[in-house]
């Protein structure tokens, strides 16, 4: 019987990823966070990424980041397209992936094996994946900016 060594998150690495992702998102938003704003980054004819500002408060912002794909007329199902919700902490200049692929909370560490088949370092992997997405959008994306219509409650 093989024993698994318990995974311990590398906090320095997690904080560096958190800070790097924060700075990349701020650059992609052009330091202009307006609730309802959507920035679409076109990588090529078949691939784009959407960055949507969902919420802005004095110290935090909530951002949705998702991929859109159109492969040879076939639409890739929503459950197969990567998507994340990120919380930006402006006072600390850090970011945190608060959900990914419809997983509501991502723990910093998982025991392995587990029923959901999460990696022991799932949070770090998701944050590294986000960093790669953001860098792709920054270096190769052509941006289109739009605003979601505001829904007025009570009318």
PDB file of C-alpha atoms in Angstrom, residues 25-114:
ATOM      1  CA  UNK A  25      -6.757  41.870 -14.803  1.00  0.00           C
ATOM      2  CA  UNK A  26      -6.237  45.557 -13.975  1.00  0.00           C
ATOM      3  CA  UNK A  27      -4.276  45.959 -17.224  1.00  0.00           C
ATOM      4  CA  UNK A  28      -7.007  44.199 -19.220  1.00  0.00           C
ATOM      5  CA  UNK A  29      -9.675  46.388 -17.625  1.00  0.00           C
ATOM      6  CA  UNK A  30      -7.506  49.454 -18.301  1.00  0.00           C
ATOM      7  CA  UNK A  31      -8.043  50.353 -14.617  1.00  0.00           C
ATOM      8  CA  UNK A  32     -11.676  51.126 -15.413  1.00  0.00           C
ATOM      9  CA  UNK A  33     -14.031  48.867 -13.459  1.00  0.00           C
ATOM     10  CA  UNK A  34     -17.642  49.706 -14.216  1.00  0.00           C
ATOM     11  CA  UNK A  35     -20.328  47.186 -13.185  1.00  0.00           C
ATOM     12  CA  UNK A  36     -21.904  45.625 -16.254  1.00  0.00           C
ATOM     13  CA  UNK A  37     -18.899  46.307 -18.478  1.00  0.00           C
ATOM     14  CA  UNK A  38     -17.904  43.405 -20.699  1.00  0.00           C
ATOM     15  CA  UNK A  39     -14.592  43.231 -22.509  1.00  0.00           C
ATOM     16  CA  UNK A  40     -14.289  40.593 -25.171  1.00  0.00           C
ATOM     17  CA  UNK A  41     -10.808  39.583 -26.284  1.00  0.00           C
ATOM     18  CA  UNK A  42     -10.725  37.995 -29.733  1.00  0.00           C
ATOM     19  CA  UNK A  43      -7.767  35.652 -30.118  1.00  0.00           C
ATOM     20  CA  UNK A  44      -8.760  34.314 -33.546  1.00  0.00           C
ATOM     21  CA  UNK A  45     -11.920  33.578 -35.563  1.00  0.00           C
ATOM     22  CA  UNK A  46     -12.812  30.641 -33.321  1.00  0.00           C
ATOM     23  CA  UNK A  47     -11.735  31.726 -29.860  1.00  0.00           C
ATOM     24  CA  UNK A  48     -12.524  34.650 -27.596  1.00  0.00           C
ATOM     25  CA  UNK A  49     -12.573  35.406 -23.884  1.00  0.00           C
ATOM     26  CA  UNK A  50     -15.093  37.557 -22.001  1.00  0.00           C
ATOM     27  CA  UNK A  51     -14.161  39.579 -18.939  1.00  0.00           C
ATOM     28  CA  UNK A  52     -17.292  40.883 -17.198  1.00  0.00           C
ATOM     29  CA  UNK A  53     -17.298  43.261 -14.239  1.00  0.00           C
ATOM     30  CA  UNK A  54     -20.085  41.960 -12.022  1.00  0.00           C
ATOM     31  CA  UNK A  55     -19.615  43.997  -8.864  1.00  0.00           C
ATOM     32  CA  UNK A  56     -17.488  46.920  -7.690  1.00  0.00           C
ATOM     33  CA  UNK A  57     -17.151  48.081  -4.086  1.00  0.00           C
ATOM     34  CA  UNK A  58     -14.658  50.331  -2.359  1.00  0.00           C
ATOM     35  CA  UNK A  59     -12.188  47.527  -1.583  1.00  0.00           C
ATOM     36  CA  UNK A  60     -13.172  44.663  -3.892  1.00  0.00           C
ATOM     37  CA  UNK A  61     -14.481  43.818  -7.340  1.00  0.00           C
ATOM     38  CA  UNK A  62     -16.016  40.627  -8.672  1.00  0.00           C
ATOM     39  CA  UNK A  63     -15.094  39.641 -12.210  1.00  0.00           C
ATOM     40  CA  UNK A  64     -16.400  36.787 -14.385  1.00  0.00           C
ATOM     41  CA  UNK A  65     -13.992  35.384 -16.949  1.00  0.00           C
ATOM     42  CA  UNK A  66     -15.130  32.884 -19.569  1.00  0.00           C
ATOM     43  CA  UNK A  67     -14.125  31.387 -22.884  1.00  0.00           C
ATOM     44  CA  UNK A  68     -16.266  31.357 -26.030  1.00  0.00           C
ATOM     45  CA  UNK A  69     -15.452  28.943 -28.819  1.00  0.00           C
ATOM     46  CA  UNK A  70     -16.854  28.355 -32.284  1.00  0.00           C
ATOM     47  CA  UNK A  71     -15.168  25.351 -33.839  1.00  0.00           C
ATOM     48  CA  UNK A  72     -16.139  24.705 -37.481  1.00  0.00           C
ATOM     49  CA  UNK A  73     -19.797  25.515 -36.938  1.00  0.00           C
ATOM     50  CA  UNK A  74     -20.023  23.380 -33.788  1.00  0.00           C
ATOM     51  CA  UNK A  75     -20.856  25.189 -30.611  1.00  0.00           C
ATOM     52  CA  UNK A  76     -18.902  23.920 -27.607  1.00  0.00           C
ATOM     53  CA  UNK A  77     -21.270  23.230 -24.713  1.00  0.00           C
ATOM     54  CA  UNK A  78     -21.215  25.661 -21.813  1.00  0.00           C
ATOM     55  CA  UNK A  79     -20.111  22.972 -19.374  1.00  0.00           C
ATOM     56  CA  UNK A  80     -16.978  22.374 -21.484  1.00  0.00           C
ATOM     57  CA  UNK A  81     -16.005  26.035 -21.788  1.00  0.00           C
ATOM     58  CA  UNK A  82     -13.688  27.222 -19.020  1.00  0.00           C
ATOM     59  CA  UNK A  83     -15.163  29.914 -16.780  1.00  0.00           C
ATOM     60  CA  UNK A  84     -14.132  31.502 -13.495  1.00  0.00           C
ATOM     61  CA  UNK A  85     -15.312  34.087 -11.020  1.00  0.00           C
ATOM     62  CA  UNK A  86     -12.517  36.155  -9.513  1.00  0.00           C
ATOM     63  CA  UNK A  87     -12.538  38.492  -6.514  1.00  0.00           C
ATOM     64  CA  UNK A  88     -10.096  41.417  -6.700  1.00  0.00           C
ATOM     65  CA  UNK A  89      -8.875  42.881  -3.410  1.00  0.00           C
ATOM     66  CA  UNK A  90      -7.815  46.441  -4.262  1.00  0.00           C
ATOM     67  CA  UNK A  91      -6.269  47.311  -0.899  1.00  0.00           C
ATOM     68  CA  UNK A  92      -3.951  44.273  -0.985  1.00  0.00           C
ATOM     69  CA  UNK A  93      -3.634  44.269  -4.810  1.00  0.00           C
ATOM     70  CA  UNK A  94      -4.390  40.551  -4.933  1.00  0.00           C
ATOM     71  CA  UNK A  95      -6.940  38.307  -6.614  1.00  0.00           C
ATOM     72  CA  UNK A  96      -8.641  35.059  -5.719  1.00  0.00           C
ATOM     73  CA  UNK A  97     -10.478  32.583  -7.925  1.00  0.00           C
ATOM     74  CA  UNK A  98     -13.683  32.070  -5.958  1.00  0.00           C
ATOM     75  CA  UNK A  99     -15.304  29.616  -8.372  1.00  0.00           C
ATOM     76  CA  UNK A 100     -14.204  27.677 -11.405  1.00  0.00           C
ATOM     77  CA  UNK A 101     -16.155  25.386 -13.719  1.00  0.00           C
ATOM     78  CA  UNK A 102     -19.210  25.759 -11.496  1.00  0.00           C
ATOM     79  CA  UNK A 103     -17.308  24.619  -8.383  1.00  0.00           C
ATOM     80  CA  UNK A 104     -18.467  27.202  -5.843  1.00  0.00           C
ATOM     81  CA  UNK A 105     -15.450  27.171  -3.534  1.00  0.00           C
ATOM     82  CA  UNK A 106     -11.972  25.966  -4.324  1.00  0.00           C
ATOM     83  CA  UNK A 107     -10.047  24.811  -1.280  1.00  0.00           C
ATOM     84  CA  UNK A 108      -6.326  25.588  -1.054  1.00  0.00           C
ATOM     85  CA  UNK A 109      -5.674  21.864  -0.501  1.00  0.00           C
ATOM     86  CA  UNK A 110      -7.517  18.617  -1.161  1.00  0.00           C
ATOM     87  CA  UNK A 111      -6.788  15.164   0.186  1.00  0.00           C
ATOM     88  CA  UNK A 112      -6.081  12.783  -2.639  1.00  0.00           C
ATOM     89  CA  UNK A 113      -7.796  10.734  -3.904  1.00  0.00           C
ATOM     90  CA  UNK A 114     -11.189  12.376  -3.388  1.00  0.00           C
TER      91      UNK A 114
END
